[in-house]
Short mmCIF file of N, CA and C and ligand atoms in Angstrom, two decimals:
data_model
loop_
_atom_site.label_atom_id
_atom_site.label_comp_id
_atom_site.label_asym_id
_atom_site.label_seq_id
_atom_site.Cartn_x
_atom_site.Cartn_y
_atom_site.Cartn_z
N MET W 1 21.58 19.62 -2.18
CA MET W 1 20.73 19.94 -1.03
C MET W 1 21.37 19.39 0.26
N ASN W 2 21.39 20.20 1.28
CA ASN W 2 21.91 19.71 2.56
C ASN W 2 20.88 18.82 3.23
N ASP W 3 21.38 17.83 3.97
CA ASP W 3 20.46 16.98 4.72
C ASP W 3 19.82 17.78 5.86
N TYR W 4 18.60 17.40 6.21
CA TYR W 4 17.99 18.02 7.39
C TYR W 4 18.68 17.50 8.65
N LYS W 5 18.89 18.41 9.59
CA LYS W 5 19.58 18.02 10.83
C LYS W 5 18.65 17.99 12.04
N HIS W 6 17.62 18.83 12.00
CA HIS W 6 16.72 18.89 13.16
C HIS W 6 15.29 19.15 12.68
N ILE W 7 14.46 18.15 12.86
CA ILE W 7 13.08 18.21 12.35
C ILE W 7 12.12 18.41 13.53
N LEU W 8 11.14 19.29 13.34
CA LEU W 8 10.14 19.53 14.39
C LEU W 8 8.78 19.05 13.90
N LEU W 9 8.19 18.12 14.64
CA LEU W 9 6.85 17.62 14.32
C LEU W 9 5.84 18.34 15.21
N ALA W 10 4.86 18.99 14.58
CA ALA W 10 3.79 19.68 15.34
C ALA W 10 2.58 18.75 15.41
N VAL W 11 2.15 18.44 16.64
CA VAL W 11 1.05 17.47 16.78
C VAL W 11 -0.16 18.11 17.45
N ASN W 12 -1.33 17.78 16.91
CA ASN W 12 -2.56 18.25 17.56
C ASN W 12 -3.50 17.10 17.92
N TYR W 13 -2.99 15.88 17.85
CA TYR W 13 -3.75 14.69 18.25
C TYR W 13 -5.07 14.55 17.48
N SER W 14 -5.09 14.93 16.23
CA SER W 14 -6.27 14.70 15.42
C SER W 14 -6.26 13.22 15.01
N ALA W 15 -7.34 12.79 14.34
CA ALA W 15 -7.44 11.39 13.95
C ALA W 15 -6.26 10.96 13.08
N GLN W 16 -5.72 11.91 12.32
CA GLN W 16 -4.65 11.53 11.39
C GLN W 16 -3.26 11.85 11.93
N ASN W 17 -3.21 12.07 13.24
CA ASN W 17 -1.95 12.43 13.88
C ASN W 17 -0.84 11.41 13.61
N ASP W 18 -1.19 10.11 13.71
CA ASP W 18 -0.17 9.08 13.55
C ASP W 18 0.43 9.09 12.15
N TYR W 19 -0.40 9.41 11.17
CA TYR W 19 0.07 9.45 9.79
C TYR W 19 1.16 10.52 9.64
N VAL W 20 0.90 11.70 10.19
CA VAL W 20 1.87 12.81 10.11
C VAL W 20 3.10 12.46 10.94
N ALA W 21 2.88 11.88 12.12
CA ALA W 21 4.00 11.52 13.01
C ALA W 21 4.92 10.50 12.34
N ASN W 22 4.31 9.52 11.69
CA ASN W 22 5.13 8.48 11.05
C ASN W 22 5.96 9.06 9.91
N LYS W 23 5.41 10.03 9.20
CA LYS W 23 6.17 10.69 8.11
C LYS W 23 7.38 11.41 8.69
N ALA W 24 7.14 12.14 9.78
CA ALA W 24 8.24 12.89 10.39
C ALA W 24 9.32 11.94 10.90
N LYS W 25 8.90 10.85 11.51
CA LYS W 25 9.86 9.87 12.04
C LYS W 25 10.67 9.26 10.91
N SER W 26 9.99 8.93 9.81
CA SER W 26 10.69 8.29 8.71
C SER W 26 11.68 9.28 8.06
N LEU W 27 11.31 10.56 7.98
CA LEU W 27 12.25 11.56 7.45
C LEU W 27 13.46 11.70 8.38
N ALA W 28 13.19 11.73 9.68
CA ALA W 28 14.29 11.87 10.64
C ALA W 28 15.24 10.67 10.52
N ASP W 29 14.67 9.48 10.35
CA ASP W 29 15.51 8.29 10.21
C ASP W 29 16.32 8.36 8.91
N THR W 30 15.66 8.78 7.84
CA THR W 30 16.34 8.85 6.54
C THR W 30 17.52 9.82 6.58
N TYR W 31 17.29 10.97 7.19
CA TYR W 31 18.35 12.00 7.23
C TYR W 31 19.24 11.87 8.46
N GLN W 32 18.94 10.90 9.31
CA GLN W 32 19.66 10.77 10.59
C GLN W 32 19.63 12.10 11.34
N ALA W 33 18.45 12.70 11.30
CA ALA W 33 18.25 14.02 11.93
C ALA W 33 17.71 13.85 13.33
N LYS W 34 17.94 14.87 14.15
CA LYS W 34 17.29 14.91 15.47
C LYS W 34 15.80 15.18 15.25
N LEU W 35 14.94 14.53 16.03
CA LEU W 35 13.51 14.78 15.91
C LEU W 35 13.00 15.41 17.21
N SER W 36 12.29 16.54 17.09
CA SER W 36 11.63 17.16 18.23
C SER W 36 10.14 17.16 17.97
N ILE W 37 9.35 17.19 19.05
CA ILE W 37 7.90 17.28 18.88
C ILE W 37 7.35 18.44 19.71
N ILE W 38 6.29 19.05 19.20
CA ILE W 38 5.67 20.16 19.93
C ILE W 38 4.15 20.02 19.91
N HIS W 39 3.55 20.29 21.07
CA HIS W 39 2.10 20.45 21.13
C HIS W 39 1.81 21.76 21.86
N VAL W 40 0.95 22.57 21.26
CA VAL W 40 0.63 23.87 21.85
C VAL W 40 -0.77 23.80 22.47
N LEU W 41 -0.84 24.19 23.73
CA LEU W 41 -2.12 24.17 24.43
C LEU W 41 -2.83 25.50 24.19
N ASP W 42 -3.92 25.42 23.46
CA ASP W 42 -4.67 26.65 23.22
C ASP W 42 -6.11 26.49 23.70
N ASN W 43 -6.40 25.34 24.31
CA ASN W 43 -7.80 25.12 24.68
C ASN W 43 -8.00 24.77 26.15
N ILE W 44 -6.95 24.88 26.96
CA ILE W 44 -7.19 24.74 28.40
C ILE W 44 -6.66 25.99 29.09
N PRO W 45 -7.35 26.43 30.13
CA PRO W 45 -6.90 27.65 30.79
C PRO W 45 -5.55 27.45 31.45
N MET W 46 -4.77 28.51 31.47
CA MET W 46 -3.45 28.42 32.09
C MET W 46 -3.60 28.50 33.60
N PRO W 47 -3.18 27.45 34.33
CA PRO W 47 -3.31 27.53 35.79
C PRO W 47 -2.34 28.55 36.34
N ASP W 48 -2.55 28.88 37.58
CA ASP W 48 -1.71 29.89 38.21
C ASP W 48 -0.36 29.26 38.57
N THR W 49 0.59 29.33 37.67
CA THR W 49 1.89 28.71 37.93
C THR W 49 2.97 29.74 37.66
N ASN W 50 4.18 29.36 37.99
CA ASN W 50 5.31 30.24 37.72
C ASN W 50 5.91 29.99 36.36
N TYR W 51 5.31 29.06 35.62
CA TYR W 51 5.89 28.74 34.31
C TYR W 51 5.77 29.93 33.38
N GLY W 52 6.68 29.95 32.41
CA GLY W 52 6.48 30.83 31.26
C GLY W 52 5.57 30.07 30.32
N SER W 53 5.71 30.29 29.03
CA SER W 53 4.82 29.56 28.12
C SER W 53 5.29 28.13 27.89
N VAL W 54 6.57 27.82 28.14
CA VAL W 54 7.03 26.44 27.98
C VAL W 54 6.82 25.69 29.29
N ILE W 55 6.12 24.55 29.21
CA ILE W 55 5.76 23.82 30.43
C ILE W 55 6.78 22.71 30.68
N PRO W 56 7.45 22.74 31.83
CA PRO W 56 8.43 21.69 32.10
C PRO W 56 7.74 20.34 32.30
N LEU W 57 8.20 19.33 31.57
CA LEU W 57 7.53 18.02 31.63
C LEU W 57 7.85 17.28 32.92
N LYS W 58 8.99 17.58 33.49
CA LYS W 58 9.44 16.78 34.63
C LYS W 58 8.81 17.21 35.96
N GLU W 59 8.36 18.47 36.03
CA GLU W 59 7.76 18.94 37.29
C GLU W 59 6.28 18.60 37.33
N ASN W 60 5.84 18.00 38.45
CA ASN W 60 4.42 17.69 38.57
C ASN W 60 3.63 18.93 38.98
N SER W 61 2.46 19.08 38.38
CA SER W 61 1.57 20.16 38.80
C SER W 61 0.35 19.52 39.47
N ASN W 62 -0.49 20.33 40.11
CA ASN W 62 -1.72 19.79 40.70
C ASN W 62 -2.88 19.91 39.73
N TYR W 63 -2.57 20.07 38.49
CA TYR W 63 -3.60 20.41 37.53
C TYR W 63 -3.78 19.20 36.59
N ASP W 64 -4.89 18.48 36.77
CA ASP W 64 -5.08 17.20 36.08
C ASP W 64 -5.03 17.32 34.56
N LEU W 65 -5.67 18.37 34.03
CA LEU W 65 -5.69 18.51 32.56
C LEU W 65 -4.28 18.64 32.01
N LEU W 66 -3.46 19.38 32.72
CA LEU W 66 -2.08 19.59 32.29
C LEU W 66 -1.29 18.30 32.36
N GLU W 67 -1.49 17.55 33.44
CA GLU W 67 -0.78 16.28 33.59
C GLU W 67 -1.18 15.32 32.46
N ALA W 68 -2.47 15.35 32.09
CA ALA W 68 -2.94 14.48 31.00
C ALA W 68 -2.27 14.86 29.69
N GLU W 69 -2.11 16.16 29.45
CA GLU W 69 -1.45 16.63 28.22
C GLU W 69 0.02 16.21 28.20
N LYS W 70 0.66 16.30 29.36
CA LYS W 70 2.07 15.88 29.44
C LYS W 70 2.20 14.39 29.10
N THR W 71 1.29 13.59 29.69
CA THR W 71 1.34 12.14 29.46
C THR W 71 1.18 11.83 27.98
N LYS W 72 0.22 12.51 27.34
CA LYS W 72 -0.02 12.26 25.90
C LYS W 72 1.24 12.55 25.08
N LEU W 73 1.87 13.69 25.38
CA LEU W 73 3.06 14.08 24.60
C LEU W 73 4.20 13.10 24.87
N MET W 74 4.36 12.73 26.14
CA MET W 74 5.47 11.85 26.50
C MET W 74 5.28 10.45 25.91
N GLU W 75 4.02 10.01 25.81
CA GLU W 75 3.77 8.69 25.18
C GLU W 75 4.14 8.73 23.70
N LEU W 76 3.76 9.83 23.05
CA LEU W 76 4.13 9.95 21.63
C LEU W 76 5.66 10.03 21.50
N GLY W 77 6.28 10.79 22.40
CA GLY W 77 7.74 10.91 22.38
C GLY W 77 8.41 9.56 22.52
N LYS W 78 7.86 8.74 23.41
CA LYS W 78 8.42 7.40 23.63
C LYS W 78 8.29 6.57 22.36
N ARG W 79 7.10 6.62 21.77
CA ARG W 79 6.86 5.82 20.56
C ARG W 79 7.80 6.23 19.42
N LEU W 80 8.10 7.54 19.33
CA LEU W 80 8.95 8.02 18.24
C LEU W 80 10.42 8.09 18.64
N ALA W 81 10.73 7.65 19.85
CA ALA W 81 12.10 7.69 20.38
C ALA W 81 12.67 9.11 20.40
N VAL W 82 11.83 10.04 20.86
CA VAL W 82 12.25 11.44 21.01
C VAL W 82 12.59 11.68 22.48
N SER W 83 13.77 12.18 22.75
CA SER W 83 14.16 12.36 24.15
C SER W 83 13.31 13.47 24.79
N GLU W 84 13.18 13.41 26.12
CA GLU W 84 12.33 14.40 26.80
C GLU W 84 12.78 15.83 26.57
N ASP W 85 14.08 16.01 26.38
CA ASP W 85 14.60 17.36 26.14
C ASP W 85 14.09 17.94 24.81
N ASN W 86 13.63 17.06 23.94
CA ASN W 86 13.16 17.52 22.64
C ASN W 86 11.64 17.44 22.51
N GLN W 87 10.97 17.36 23.65
CA GLN W 87 9.50 17.37 23.66
C GLN W 87 9.05 18.72 24.23
N TRP W 88 8.23 19.41 23.46
CA TRP W 88 7.83 20.77 23.84
C TRP W 88 6.34 20.85 24.06
N LEU W 89 5.96 21.20 25.28
CA LEU W 89 4.56 21.47 25.59
C LEU W 89 4.48 22.96 25.93
N VAL W 90 3.71 23.68 25.15
CA VAL W 90 3.77 25.14 25.22
C VAL W 90 2.36 25.71 25.25
N TRP W 91 2.19 26.77 26.03
CA TRP W 91 0.92 27.48 26.03
C TRP W 91 0.93 28.56 24.96
N GLY W 92 -0.20 28.77 24.30
CA GLY W 92 -0.27 29.91 23.39
C GLY W 92 -1.04 29.62 22.13
N VAL W 93 -0.70 30.39 21.11
CA VAL W 93 -1.35 30.27 19.80
C VAL W 93 -0.47 29.34 18.96
N PRO W 94 -1.01 28.18 18.53
CA PRO W 94 -0.17 27.18 17.87
C PRO W 94 0.72 27.74 16.76
N LYS W 95 0.14 28.49 15.83
CA LYS W 95 0.94 28.94 14.68
C LYS W 95 2.10 29.84 15.11
N GLU W 96 1.92 30.57 16.20
CA GLU W 96 2.99 31.47 16.67
C GLU W 96 4.04 30.70 17.46
N GLU W 97 3.59 29.84 18.36
CA GLU W 97 4.53 29.13 19.23
C GLU W 97 5.38 28.13 18.44
N ILE W 98 4.79 27.51 17.45
CA ILE W 98 5.54 26.52 16.66
C ILE W 98 6.69 27.21 15.92
N VAL W 99 6.41 28.37 15.33
CA VAL W 99 7.47 29.11 14.62
C VAL W 99 8.52 29.61 15.61
N GLU W 100 8.08 30.04 16.78
CA GLU W 100 8.99 30.55 17.81
C GLU W 100 9.98 29.46 18.27
N ILE W 101 9.43 28.30 18.62
CA ILE W 101 10.30 27.20 19.08
C ILE W 101 11.20 26.74 17.94
N ALA W 102 10.67 26.70 16.73
CA ALA W 102 11.49 26.27 15.58
C ALA W 102 12.69 27.20 15.40
N THR W 103 12.47 28.50 15.58
CA THR W 103 13.56 29.46 15.44
C THR W 103 14.57 29.29 16.58
N GLN W 104 14.06 29.21 17.79
CA GLN W 104 14.94 29.05 18.97
C GLN W 104 15.81 27.80 18.88
N GLN W 105 15.22 26.72 18.37
CA GLN W 105 15.91 25.42 18.38
C GLN W 105 16.66 25.14 17.08
N HIS W 106 16.74 26.13 16.21
CA HIS W 106 17.46 25.98 14.93
C HIS W 106 16.93 24.78 14.12
N ILE W 107 15.62 24.69 14.09
CA ILE W 107 14.97 23.63 13.31
C ILE W 107 15.16 23.92 11.83
N ASP W 108 15.40 22.88 11.02
CA ASP W 108 15.48 23.15 9.57
C ASP W 108 14.33 22.54 8.78
N LEU W 109 13.45 21.79 9.43
CA LEU W 109 12.23 21.33 8.77
C LEU W 109 11.11 21.18 9.80
N ILE W 110 9.98 21.83 9.54
CA ILE W 110 8.79 21.66 10.38
C ILE W 110 7.82 20.75 9.63
N VAL W 111 7.27 19.75 10.31
CA VAL W 111 6.30 18.85 9.69
C VAL W 111 4.93 19.08 10.34
N VAL W 112 3.95 19.41 9.50
CA VAL W 112 2.58 19.64 9.99
C VAL W 112 1.60 18.89 9.09
N GLY W 113 0.40 18.68 9.60
CA GLY W 113 -0.66 18.15 8.75
C GLY W 113 -1.39 19.31 8.08
N SER W 114 -1.94 19.02 6.91
CA SER W 114 -2.68 20.08 6.22
C SER W 114 -3.93 19.51 5.58
N HIS W 115 -5.03 20.18 5.82
CA HIS W 115 -6.28 19.72 5.21
C HIS W 115 -6.46 20.28 3.81
N GLY W 116 -5.49 21.05 3.35
CA GLY W 116 -5.57 21.58 2.00
C GLY W 116 -6.83 22.36 1.77
N ARG W 117 -7.15 23.20 2.74
CA ARG W 117 -8.40 23.97 2.62
C ARG W 117 -8.33 24.92 1.43
N HIS W 118 -9.49 25.28 0.96
CA HIS W 118 -9.52 26.27 -0.12
C HIS W 118 -10.72 27.18 0.12
N GLY W 119 -10.86 28.15 -0.75
CA GLY W 119 -11.99 29.07 -0.61
C GLY W 119 -11.88 29.91 0.64
N LEU W 120 -12.99 30.11 1.30
CA LEU W 120 -13.03 31.01 2.46
C LEU W 120 -12.11 30.53 3.58
N ALA W 121 -12.08 29.20 3.79
CA ALA W 121 -11.25 28.65 4.87
C ALA W 121 -9.78 29.00 4.64
N LEU W 122 -9.36 29.02 3.39
CA LEU W 122 -7.96 29.36 3.10
C LEU W 122 -7.71 30.83 3.40
N LEU W 123 -8.69 31.67 3.06
CA LEU W 123 -8.54 33.10 3.34
C LEU W 123 -8.40 33.33 4.84
N LEU W 124 -9.18 32.58 5.61
CA LEU W 124 -9.11 32.73 7.07
C LEU W 124 -7.79 32.18 7.60
N GLY W 125 -7.22 31.22 6.86
CA GLY W 125 -5.90 30.71 7.23
C GLY W 125 -5.97 29.54 8.17
N SER W 126 -5.15 28.51 7.89
CA SER W 126 -5.05 27.37 8.78
C SER W 126 -3.70 27.47 9.49
N THR W 127 -3.51 26.62 10.48
CA THR W 127 -2.23 26.60 11.18
C THR W 127 -1.09 26.31 10.20
N ALA W 128 -1.30 25.29 9.36
CA ALA W 128 -0.24 24.91 8.42
C ALA W 128 0.10 26.08 7.49
N ASN W 129 -0.93 26.74 7.00
CA ASN W 129 -0.74 27.87 6.08
C ASN W 129 0.07 28.99 6.73
N SER W 130 -0.27 29.30 7.95
CA SER W 130 0.42 30.39 8.64
C SER W 130 1.88 30.02 8.92
N ILE W 131 2.12 28.77 9.32
CA ILE W 131 3.50 28.34 9.59
C ILE W 131 4.31 28.44 8.30
N LEU W 132 3.71 27.99 7.22
CA LEU W 132 4.38 28.04 5.91
C LEU W 132 4.82 29.47 5.58
N HIS W 133 3.99 30.44 5.93
CA HIS W 133 4.31 31.83 5.58
C HIS W 133 5.27 32.49 6.56
N HIS W 134 5.34 32.00 7.79
CA HIS W 134 6.14 32.71 8.80
C HIS W 134 7.42 31.99 9.22
N ALA W 135 7.54 30.70 8.92
CA ALA W 135 8.72 29.95 9.38
C ALA W 135 9.95 30.39 8.61
N ASN W 136 11.10 30.29 9.29
CA ASN W 136 12.38 30.64 8.65
C ASN W 136 13.04 29.41 8.03
N CYS W 137 12.33 28.30 8.02
CA CYS W 137 12.93 27.06 7.50
C CYS W 137 11.93 26.38 6.57
N ASP W 138 12.33 25.20 6.05
CA ASP W 138 11.40 24.44 5.21
C ASP W 138 10.21 23.95 6.05
N VAL W 139 9.09 23.78 5.38
CA VAL W 139 7.88 23.26 6.04
C VAL W 139 7.31 22.16 5.16
N LEU W 140 7.09 21.00 5.77
CA LEU W 140 6.41 19.93 5.04
C LEU W 140 4.96 19.87 5.51
N ALA W 141 4.05 20.17 4.60
CA ALA W 141 2.62 20.09 4.92
C ALA W 141 2.12 18.75 4.41
N VAL W 142 1.88 17.81 5.30
CA VAL W 142 1.44 16.47 4.92
C VAL W 142 -0.06 16.52 4.67
N ARG W 143 -0.44 16.25 3.44
CA ARG W 143 -1.84 16.40 3.06
C ARG W 143 -2.72 15.35 3.77
N LEU W 144 -3.73 15.85 4.46
CA LEU W 144 -4.66 14.98 5.16
C LEU W 144 -5.97 14.96 4.39
N LEU W 145 -6.58 13.80 4.34
CA LEU W 145 -7.85 13.71 3.62
C LEU W 145 -8.97 14.08 4.56
N ASP W 146 -9.84 14.97 4.09
CA ASP W 146 -11.02 15.33 4.91
C ASP W 146 -12.03 14.21 4.80
N ASN W 147 -12.59 13.81 5.96
CA ASN W 147 -13.58 12.73 5.92
C ASN W 147 -14.95 13.28 5.57
P1 AMP P 206 -5.25 22.72 11.58
O1 AMP P 206 -4.91 23.99 10.89
O2 AMP P 206 -5.86 22.90 12.93
O3 AMP P 206 -6.01 21.77 10.69
O4 AMP P 206 -3.86 21.97 11.91
C1 AMP P 206 -2.95 21.68 10.89
C2 AMP P 206 -1.69 21.10 11.51
O5 AMP P 206 -1.08 22.09 12.35
C3 AMP P 206 -1.89 19.88 12.41
O6 AMP P 206 -1.94 18.66 11.67
C4 AMP P 206 -0.65 19.96 13.28
O7 AMP P 206 0.48 19.47 12.57
C5 AMP P 206 -0.50 21.48 13.47
N1 AMP P 206 -1.21 21.94 14.68
C6 AMP P 206 -2.46 22.43 14.78
N2 AMP P 206 -2.78 22.73 16.04
C7 AMP P 206 -1.70 22.41 16.78
C8 AMP P 206 -1.38 22.49 18.18
N3 AMP P 206 -2.26 22.94 19.07
N4 AMP P 206 -0.15 22.11 18.57
C9 AMP P 206 0.77 21.66 17.68
N5 AMP P 206 0.52 21.55 16.36
C10 AMP P 206 -0.68 21.93 15.91
#
């Protein structure tokens, strides 16, 4: 098996976010792989900007919600020692944008959390499930315990 070279951690800041993040960091350290992180904004309106769907972290906007999202991602990036060039804040549908960035950046492992849903919820599909079916690379679904 080839070692992983570039791992993408997808974060949604849920209660178990740190657990998934620590797994991704430990895998990156083990394989001496580059680590990137992505958060997709699907719950705040897109302000009237010239940006495409990828939001530049270095440019300040006048939009407080967006600045708060940038700060959250950059703090996590700092904690995981991920350079700013490898931090992705993107507008759109999480399952689609994560696969898109993974393809563009030649990611060979995507790390996501998974609630291991079953029954109707599985039929409706979770983010992890959809990424697993559409990604062109390996996907690690870190099982999260439902409270
Ligand atoms: P969910 O299907 O919402 O339970 O999310 C499962 C996993 O998908 C999360 O633990 C994250 O790894 C990833 N994910 C969900 N939503 C987002 C998002 N908006 N941005 C980045 N990753 C996400």
